[in-house]
Short mmCIF file of N, CA and C in Angstrom, two decimals:
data_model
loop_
_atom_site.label_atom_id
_atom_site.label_comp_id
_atom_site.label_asym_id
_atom_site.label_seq_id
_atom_site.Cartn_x
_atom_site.Cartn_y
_atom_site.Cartn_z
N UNK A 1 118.21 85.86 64.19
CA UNK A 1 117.09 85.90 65.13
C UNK A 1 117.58 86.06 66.57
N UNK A 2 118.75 85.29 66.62
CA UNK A 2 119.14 85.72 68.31
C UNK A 2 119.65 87.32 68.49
N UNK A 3 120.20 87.38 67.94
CA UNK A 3 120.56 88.90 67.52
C UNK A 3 119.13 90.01 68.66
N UNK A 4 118.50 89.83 67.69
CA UNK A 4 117.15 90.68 67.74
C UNK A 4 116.71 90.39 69.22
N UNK A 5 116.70 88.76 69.49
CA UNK A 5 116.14 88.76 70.86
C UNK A 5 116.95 89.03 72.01
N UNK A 6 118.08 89.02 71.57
CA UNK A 6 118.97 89.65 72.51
C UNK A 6 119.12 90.71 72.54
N UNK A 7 118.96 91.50 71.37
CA UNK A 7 118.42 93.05 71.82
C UNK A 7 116.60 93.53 72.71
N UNK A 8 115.83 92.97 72.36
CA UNK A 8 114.87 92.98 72.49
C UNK A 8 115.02 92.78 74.58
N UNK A 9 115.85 91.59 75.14
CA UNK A 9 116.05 91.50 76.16
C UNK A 9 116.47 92.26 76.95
N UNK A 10 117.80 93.04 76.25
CA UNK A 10 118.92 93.84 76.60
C UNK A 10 117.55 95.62 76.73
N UNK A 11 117.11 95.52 75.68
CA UNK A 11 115.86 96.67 76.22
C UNK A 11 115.27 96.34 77.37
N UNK A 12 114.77 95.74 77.32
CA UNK A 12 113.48 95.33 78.91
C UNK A 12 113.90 95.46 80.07
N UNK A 13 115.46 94.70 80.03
CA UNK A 13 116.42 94.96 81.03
C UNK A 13 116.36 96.84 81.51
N UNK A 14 116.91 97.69 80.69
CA UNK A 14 116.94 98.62 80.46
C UNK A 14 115.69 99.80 80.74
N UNK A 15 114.69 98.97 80.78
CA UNK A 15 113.51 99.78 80.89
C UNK A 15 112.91 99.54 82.54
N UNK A 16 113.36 97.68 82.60
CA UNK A 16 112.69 97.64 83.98
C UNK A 16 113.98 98.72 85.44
N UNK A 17 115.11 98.71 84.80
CA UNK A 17 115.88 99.36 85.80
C UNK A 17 115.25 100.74 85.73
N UNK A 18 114.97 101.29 84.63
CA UNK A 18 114.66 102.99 84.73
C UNK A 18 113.24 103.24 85.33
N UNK A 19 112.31 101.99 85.43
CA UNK A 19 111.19 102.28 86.15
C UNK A 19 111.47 101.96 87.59
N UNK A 20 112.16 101.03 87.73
CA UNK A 20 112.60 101.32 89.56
C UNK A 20 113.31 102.08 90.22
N UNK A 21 114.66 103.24 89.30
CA UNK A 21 114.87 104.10 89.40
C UNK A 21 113.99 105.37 89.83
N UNK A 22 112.76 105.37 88.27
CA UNK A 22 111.87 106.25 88.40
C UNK A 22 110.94 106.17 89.71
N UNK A 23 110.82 105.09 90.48
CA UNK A 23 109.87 104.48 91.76
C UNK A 23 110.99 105.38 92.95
N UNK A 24 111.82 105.37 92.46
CA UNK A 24 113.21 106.13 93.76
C UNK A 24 113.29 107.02 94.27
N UNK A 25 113.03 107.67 92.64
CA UNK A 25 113.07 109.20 92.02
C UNK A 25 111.46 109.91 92.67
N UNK A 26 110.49 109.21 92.58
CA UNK A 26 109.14 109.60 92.93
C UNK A 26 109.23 109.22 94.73
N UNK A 27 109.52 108.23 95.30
CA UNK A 27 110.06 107.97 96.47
C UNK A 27 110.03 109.11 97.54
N UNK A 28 111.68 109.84 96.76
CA UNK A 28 111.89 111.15 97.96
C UNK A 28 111.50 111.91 97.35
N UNK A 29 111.40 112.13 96.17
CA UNK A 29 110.18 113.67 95.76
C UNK A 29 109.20 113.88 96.42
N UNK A 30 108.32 112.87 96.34
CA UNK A 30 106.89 113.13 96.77
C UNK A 30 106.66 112.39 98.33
N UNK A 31 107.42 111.94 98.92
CA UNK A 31 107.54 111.40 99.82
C UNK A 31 106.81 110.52 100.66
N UNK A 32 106.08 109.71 99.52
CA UNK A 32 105.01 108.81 99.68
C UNK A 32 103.80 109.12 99.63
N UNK A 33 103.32 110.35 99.14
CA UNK A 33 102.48 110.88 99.43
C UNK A 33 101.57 110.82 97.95
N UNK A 34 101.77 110.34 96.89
CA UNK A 34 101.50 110.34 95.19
C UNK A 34 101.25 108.55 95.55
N UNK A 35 100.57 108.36 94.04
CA UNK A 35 100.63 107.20 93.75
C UNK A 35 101.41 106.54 92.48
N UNK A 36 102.37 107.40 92.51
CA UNK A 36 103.56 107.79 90.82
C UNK A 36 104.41 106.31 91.17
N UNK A 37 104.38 105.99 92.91
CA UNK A 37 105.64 105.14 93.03
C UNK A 37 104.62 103.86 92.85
N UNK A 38 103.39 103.73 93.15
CA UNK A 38 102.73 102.13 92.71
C UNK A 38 102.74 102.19 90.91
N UNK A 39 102.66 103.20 90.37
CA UNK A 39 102.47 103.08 88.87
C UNK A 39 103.50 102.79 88.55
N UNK A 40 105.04 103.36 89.11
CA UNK A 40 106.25 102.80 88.87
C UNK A 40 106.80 101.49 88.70
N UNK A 41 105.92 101.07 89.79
CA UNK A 41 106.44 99.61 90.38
C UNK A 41 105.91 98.78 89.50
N UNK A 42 104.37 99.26 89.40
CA UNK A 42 103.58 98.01 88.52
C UNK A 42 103.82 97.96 87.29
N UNK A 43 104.53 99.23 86.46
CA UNK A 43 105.18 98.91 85.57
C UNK A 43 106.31 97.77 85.36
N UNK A 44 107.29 98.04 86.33
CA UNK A 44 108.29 96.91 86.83
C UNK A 44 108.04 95.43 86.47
N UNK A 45 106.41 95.45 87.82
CA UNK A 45 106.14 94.58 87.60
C UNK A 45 106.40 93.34 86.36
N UNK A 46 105.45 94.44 85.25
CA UNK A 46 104.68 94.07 84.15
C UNK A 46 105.61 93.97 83.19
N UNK A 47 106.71 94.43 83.53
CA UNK A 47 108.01 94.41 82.50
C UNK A 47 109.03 93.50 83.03
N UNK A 48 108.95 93.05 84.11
CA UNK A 48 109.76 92.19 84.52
C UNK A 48 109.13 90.37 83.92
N UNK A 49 107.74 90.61 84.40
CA UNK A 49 106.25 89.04 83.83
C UNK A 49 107.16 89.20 82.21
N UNK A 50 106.79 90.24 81.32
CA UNK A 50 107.23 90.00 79.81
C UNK A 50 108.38 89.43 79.19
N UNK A 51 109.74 90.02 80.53
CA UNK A 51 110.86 89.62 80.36
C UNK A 51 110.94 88.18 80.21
N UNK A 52 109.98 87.23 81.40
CA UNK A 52 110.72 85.94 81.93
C UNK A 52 109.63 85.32 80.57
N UNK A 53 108.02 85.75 80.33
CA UNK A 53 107.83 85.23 79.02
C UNK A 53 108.36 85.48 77.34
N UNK A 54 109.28 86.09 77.44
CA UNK A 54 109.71 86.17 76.13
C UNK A 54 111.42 85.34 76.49
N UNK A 55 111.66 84.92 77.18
CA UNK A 55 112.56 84.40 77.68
C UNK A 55 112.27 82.83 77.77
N UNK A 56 110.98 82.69 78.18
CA UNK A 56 110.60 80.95 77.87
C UNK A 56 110.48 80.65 76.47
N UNK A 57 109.55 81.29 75.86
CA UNK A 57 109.11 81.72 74.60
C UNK A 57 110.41 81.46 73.97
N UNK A 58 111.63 82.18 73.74
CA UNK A 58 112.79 82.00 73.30
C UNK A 58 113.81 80.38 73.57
N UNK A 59 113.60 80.02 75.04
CA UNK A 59 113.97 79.11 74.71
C UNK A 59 113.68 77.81 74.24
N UNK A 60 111.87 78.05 74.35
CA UNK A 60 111.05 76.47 73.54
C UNK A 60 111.15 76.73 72.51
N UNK A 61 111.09 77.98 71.65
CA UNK A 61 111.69 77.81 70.37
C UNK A 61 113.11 77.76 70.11
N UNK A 62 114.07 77.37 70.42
CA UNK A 62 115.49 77.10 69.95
C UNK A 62 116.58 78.53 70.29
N UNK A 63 116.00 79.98 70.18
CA UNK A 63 116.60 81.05 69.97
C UNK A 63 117.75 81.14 70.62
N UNK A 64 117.39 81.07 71.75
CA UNK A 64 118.58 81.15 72.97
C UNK A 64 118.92 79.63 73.81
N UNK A 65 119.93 79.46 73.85
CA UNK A 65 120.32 78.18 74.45
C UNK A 65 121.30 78.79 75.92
N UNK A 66 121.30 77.88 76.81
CA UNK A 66 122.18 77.67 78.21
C UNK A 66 123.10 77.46 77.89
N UNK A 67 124.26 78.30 78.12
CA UNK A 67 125.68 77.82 78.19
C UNK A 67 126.09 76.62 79.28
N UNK A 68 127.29 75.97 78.61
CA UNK A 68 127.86 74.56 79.64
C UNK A 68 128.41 74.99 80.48
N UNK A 69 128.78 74.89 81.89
CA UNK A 69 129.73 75.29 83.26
C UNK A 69 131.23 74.79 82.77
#
């Protein structure tokens, strides 16, 4: 099971960088002038909110634990 959610993480990660990329990418293309870079972002957003709840989610159920210093 950790397996999976650590892939599952390792995606989101992966997706929220390519939509702020894509916000970059729309940025100097269109040069503020589109609304491609708020759809970008709020994707971000919305993928960043899922990240930190599947991340609580994981650790009230047992999946993932804190390493010791």
């Amino acid at each position: 099971m950790t397996l999976i959610i650590k892939v599952i993480l390792g995606l989101l990660f992966i997706f929220i960088f390519f939509s702020l990329g894509s916000a970059l990418f729309f940025l100097v293309k269109d040069k503020g002038q589109s609304d491609r870079i708020v759809k970008a972002l709020t994707w971000r957003i919305g993928l960043s909110i899922l990240l930190f709840v599947i991340l609580f989610i994981a650790f009230a159920m047992g999946w993932i634990a804190p390493h010791s210093p």
